[in-house]
mmCIF file of C-alpha atoms in Angstrom:
data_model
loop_
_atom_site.group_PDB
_atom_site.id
_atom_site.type_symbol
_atom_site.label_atom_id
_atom_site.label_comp_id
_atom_site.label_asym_id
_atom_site.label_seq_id
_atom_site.Cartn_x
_atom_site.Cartn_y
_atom_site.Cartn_z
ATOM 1 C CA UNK A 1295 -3.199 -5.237 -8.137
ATOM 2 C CA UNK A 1296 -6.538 -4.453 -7.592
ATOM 3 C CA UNK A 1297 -6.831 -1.739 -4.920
ATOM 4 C CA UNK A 1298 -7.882 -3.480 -1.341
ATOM 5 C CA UNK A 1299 -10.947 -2.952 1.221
ATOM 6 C CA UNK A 1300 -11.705 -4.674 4.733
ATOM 7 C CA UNK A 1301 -15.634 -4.668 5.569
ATOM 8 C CA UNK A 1302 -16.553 -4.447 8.945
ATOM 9 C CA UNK A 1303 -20.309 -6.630 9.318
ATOM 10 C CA UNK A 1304 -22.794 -7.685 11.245
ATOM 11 C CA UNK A 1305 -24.016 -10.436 9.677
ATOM 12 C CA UNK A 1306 -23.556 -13.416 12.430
ATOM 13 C CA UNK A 1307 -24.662 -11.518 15.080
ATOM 14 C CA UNK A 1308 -28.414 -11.716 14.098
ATOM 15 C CA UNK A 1309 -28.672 -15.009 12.151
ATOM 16 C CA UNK A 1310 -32.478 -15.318 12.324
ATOM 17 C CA UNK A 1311 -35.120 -13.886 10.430
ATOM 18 C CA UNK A 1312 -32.819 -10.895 9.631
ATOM 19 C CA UNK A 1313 -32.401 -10.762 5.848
ATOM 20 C CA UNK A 1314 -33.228 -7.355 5.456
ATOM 21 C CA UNK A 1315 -30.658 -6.596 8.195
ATOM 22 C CA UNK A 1316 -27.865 -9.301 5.866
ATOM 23 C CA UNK A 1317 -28.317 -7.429 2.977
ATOM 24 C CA UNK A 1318 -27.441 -3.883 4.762
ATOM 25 C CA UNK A 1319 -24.177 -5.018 5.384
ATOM 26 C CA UNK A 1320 -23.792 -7.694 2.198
ATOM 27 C CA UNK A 1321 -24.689 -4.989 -0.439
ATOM 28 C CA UNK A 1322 -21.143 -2.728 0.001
ATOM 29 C CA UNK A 1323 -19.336 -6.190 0.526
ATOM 30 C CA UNK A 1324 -20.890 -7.158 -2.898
ATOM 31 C CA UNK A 1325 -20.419 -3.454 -4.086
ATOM 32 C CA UNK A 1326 -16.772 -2.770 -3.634
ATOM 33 C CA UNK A 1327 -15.853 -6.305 -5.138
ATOM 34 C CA UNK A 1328 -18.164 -5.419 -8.331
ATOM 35 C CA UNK A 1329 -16.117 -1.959 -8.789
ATOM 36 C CA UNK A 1330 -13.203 -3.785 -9.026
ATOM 37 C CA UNK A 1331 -12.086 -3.921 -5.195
ATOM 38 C CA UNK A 1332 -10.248 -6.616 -3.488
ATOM 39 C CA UNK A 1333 -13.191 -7.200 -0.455
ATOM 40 C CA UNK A 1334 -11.726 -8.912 3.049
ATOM 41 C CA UNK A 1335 -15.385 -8.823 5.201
ATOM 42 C CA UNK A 1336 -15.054 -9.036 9.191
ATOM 43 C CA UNK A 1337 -17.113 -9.787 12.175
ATOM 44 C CA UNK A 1338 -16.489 -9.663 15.523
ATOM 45 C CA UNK A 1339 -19.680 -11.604 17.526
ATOM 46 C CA UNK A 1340 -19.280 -11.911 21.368
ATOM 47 C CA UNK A 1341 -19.850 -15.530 22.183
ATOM 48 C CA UNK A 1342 -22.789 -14.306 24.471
ATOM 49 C CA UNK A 1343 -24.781 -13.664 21.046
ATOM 50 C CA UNK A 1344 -24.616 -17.059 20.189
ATOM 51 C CA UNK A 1345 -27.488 -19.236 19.573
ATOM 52 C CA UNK A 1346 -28.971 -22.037 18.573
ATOM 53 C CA UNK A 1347 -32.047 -22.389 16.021
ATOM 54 C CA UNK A 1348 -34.520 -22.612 18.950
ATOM 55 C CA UNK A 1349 -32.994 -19.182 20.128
ATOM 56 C CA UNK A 1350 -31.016 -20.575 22.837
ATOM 57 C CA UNK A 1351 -27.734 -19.348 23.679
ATOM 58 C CA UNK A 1352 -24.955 -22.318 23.008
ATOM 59 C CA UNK A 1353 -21.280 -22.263 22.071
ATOM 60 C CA UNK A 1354 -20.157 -20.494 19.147
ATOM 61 C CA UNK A 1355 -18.979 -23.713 17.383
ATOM 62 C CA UNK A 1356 -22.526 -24.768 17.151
ATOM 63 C CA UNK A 1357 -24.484 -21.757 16.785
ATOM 64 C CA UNK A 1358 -26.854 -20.932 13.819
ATOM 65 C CA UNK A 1359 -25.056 -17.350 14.058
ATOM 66 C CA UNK A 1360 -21.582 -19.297 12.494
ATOM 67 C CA UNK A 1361 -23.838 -21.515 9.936
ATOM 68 C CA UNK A 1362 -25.396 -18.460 8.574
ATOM 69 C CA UNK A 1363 -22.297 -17.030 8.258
ATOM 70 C CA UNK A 1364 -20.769 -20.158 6.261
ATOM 71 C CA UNK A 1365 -23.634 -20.141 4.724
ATOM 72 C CA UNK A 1366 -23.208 -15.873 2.896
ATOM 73 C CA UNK A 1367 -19.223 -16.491 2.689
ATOM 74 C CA UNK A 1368 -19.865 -19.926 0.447
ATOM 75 C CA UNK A 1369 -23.296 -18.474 -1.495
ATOM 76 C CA UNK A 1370 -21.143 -15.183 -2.575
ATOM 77 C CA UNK A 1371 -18.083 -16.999 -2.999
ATOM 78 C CA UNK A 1372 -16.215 -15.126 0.287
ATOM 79 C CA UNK A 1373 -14.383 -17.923 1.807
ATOM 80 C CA UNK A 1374 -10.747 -17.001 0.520
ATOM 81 C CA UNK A 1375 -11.736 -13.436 1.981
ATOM 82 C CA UNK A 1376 -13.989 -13.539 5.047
ATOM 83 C CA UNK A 1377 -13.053 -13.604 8.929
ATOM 84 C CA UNK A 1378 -15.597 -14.085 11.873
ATOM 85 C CA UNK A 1379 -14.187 -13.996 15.058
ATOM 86 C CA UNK A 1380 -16.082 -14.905 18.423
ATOM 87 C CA UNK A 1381 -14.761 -12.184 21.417
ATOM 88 C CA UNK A 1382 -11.870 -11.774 19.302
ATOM 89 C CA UNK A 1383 -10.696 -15.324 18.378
ATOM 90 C CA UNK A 1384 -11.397 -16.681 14.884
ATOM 91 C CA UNK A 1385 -12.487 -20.614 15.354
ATOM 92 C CA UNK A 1386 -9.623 -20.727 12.623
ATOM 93 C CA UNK A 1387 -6.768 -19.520 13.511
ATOM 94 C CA UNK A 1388 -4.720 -19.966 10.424
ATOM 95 C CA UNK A 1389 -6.807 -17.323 9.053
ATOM 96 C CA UNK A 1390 -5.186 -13.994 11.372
ATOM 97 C CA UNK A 1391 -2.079 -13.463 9.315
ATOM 98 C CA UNK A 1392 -3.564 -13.534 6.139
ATOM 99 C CA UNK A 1393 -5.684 -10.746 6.948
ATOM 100 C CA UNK A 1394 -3.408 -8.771 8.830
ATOM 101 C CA UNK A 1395 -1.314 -9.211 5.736
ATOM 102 C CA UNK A 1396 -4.190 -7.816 3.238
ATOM 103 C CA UNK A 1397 -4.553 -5.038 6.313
ATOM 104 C CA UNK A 1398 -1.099 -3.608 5.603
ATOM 105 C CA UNK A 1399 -1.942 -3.164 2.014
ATOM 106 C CA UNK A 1400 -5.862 -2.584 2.660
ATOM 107 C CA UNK A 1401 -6.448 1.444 1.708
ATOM 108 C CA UNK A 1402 -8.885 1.394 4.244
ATOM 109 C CA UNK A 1403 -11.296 -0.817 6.633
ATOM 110 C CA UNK A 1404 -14.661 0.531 5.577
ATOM 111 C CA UNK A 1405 -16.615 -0.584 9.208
ATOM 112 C CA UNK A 1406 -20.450 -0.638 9.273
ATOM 113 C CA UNK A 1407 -22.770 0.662 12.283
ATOM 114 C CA UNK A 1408 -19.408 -0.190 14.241
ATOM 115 C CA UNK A 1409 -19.505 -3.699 14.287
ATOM 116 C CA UNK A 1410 -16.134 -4.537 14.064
ATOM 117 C CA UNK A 1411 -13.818 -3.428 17.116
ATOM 118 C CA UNK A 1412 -10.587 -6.317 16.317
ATOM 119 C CA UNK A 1413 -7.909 -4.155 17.512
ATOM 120 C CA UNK A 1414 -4.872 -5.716 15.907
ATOM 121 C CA UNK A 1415 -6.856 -5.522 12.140
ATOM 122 C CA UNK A 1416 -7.423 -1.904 13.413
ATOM 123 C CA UNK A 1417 -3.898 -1.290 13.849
ATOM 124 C CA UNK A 1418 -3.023 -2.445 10.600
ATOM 125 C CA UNK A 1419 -5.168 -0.868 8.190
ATOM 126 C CA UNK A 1420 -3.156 2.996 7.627
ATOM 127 C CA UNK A 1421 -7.043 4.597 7.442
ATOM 128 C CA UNK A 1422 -10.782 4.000 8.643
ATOM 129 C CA UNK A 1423 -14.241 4.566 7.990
ATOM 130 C CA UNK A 1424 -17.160 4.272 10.022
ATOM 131 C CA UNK A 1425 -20.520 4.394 8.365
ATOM 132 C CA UNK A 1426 -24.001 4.752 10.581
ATOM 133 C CA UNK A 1427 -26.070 3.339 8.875
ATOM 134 C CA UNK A 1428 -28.669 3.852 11.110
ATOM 135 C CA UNK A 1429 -28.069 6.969 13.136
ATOM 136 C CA UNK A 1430 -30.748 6.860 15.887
ATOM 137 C CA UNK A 1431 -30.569 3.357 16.617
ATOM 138 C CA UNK A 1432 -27.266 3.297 16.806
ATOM 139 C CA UNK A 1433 -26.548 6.458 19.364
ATOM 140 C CA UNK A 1434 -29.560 4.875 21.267
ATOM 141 C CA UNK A 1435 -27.861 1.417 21.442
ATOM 142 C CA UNK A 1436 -25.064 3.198 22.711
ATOM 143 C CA UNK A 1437 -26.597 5.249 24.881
ATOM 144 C CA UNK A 1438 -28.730 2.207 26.726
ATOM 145 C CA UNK A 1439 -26.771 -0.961 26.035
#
């Protein structure tokens, strides 16, 4: 069995004009899998980041931020192995144990800038990474946001 990663993104959360931003996050998803690893990418997006493609804020179920995501999992062939959640809740449900099963035998849950705060997947993986991968603006986010 392949050995077993979960990817922490932050891919939905900025859904417009943000390749550059996609591919921070999309190029260790794409990464581990090509070394051989068994890739489970997360996202936790509060609801309140939700918009629609005029920029306005709408319901998660018909935001541009869950397109866009549909739209990375299907073009790099994710869907078997990706989870967004809206403030905590996955709009499918089905989806929870299956990745809290891959948790239990995930080596790790690899989680980018710190996107990805779902305490239960937390729980289950036995160790964690955070990356920065953008040290200032990430302190000063915390720091003023």
């Amino acid at each position: 069995m392949p050995r077993r990663v979960i990817i922490g993104v932050g891919i939905a959360s900025y859904p417009l004009h943000a390749a550059g931003n996609m591919w921070v996050f999309l190029q260790w998803v794409l990464g581990f899998r090509q070394a051989g690893w068994d890739v489970w990418m997360v996202e936790n997006v509060p609801s309140a980041k939700c918009i629609d493609a005029n920029g306005q804020k709408c319901e998660p179920a018909l935001s541009v931020n869950l397109a866009h995501w549909n739209s990375v999992v299907e073009e790099f062939g994710l869907k078997d192995r990706a989870t967004l959640f809206f403030d905590g809740q996955s709009p499918d449900p089905s989806e929870l144990p299956g990745l809290l099963r891959f948790a239990r035998d995930a080596e790790f849950l690899f989680n980018i800038c710190g996107h990805f705060r779902q305490r239960d997947v937390f729980g289950a993986v036995p160790e964690r990474i955070y990356l920065d991968g953008d040290p200032s603006f990430t302190q000063i986010w915390a720091e003023v946001y």
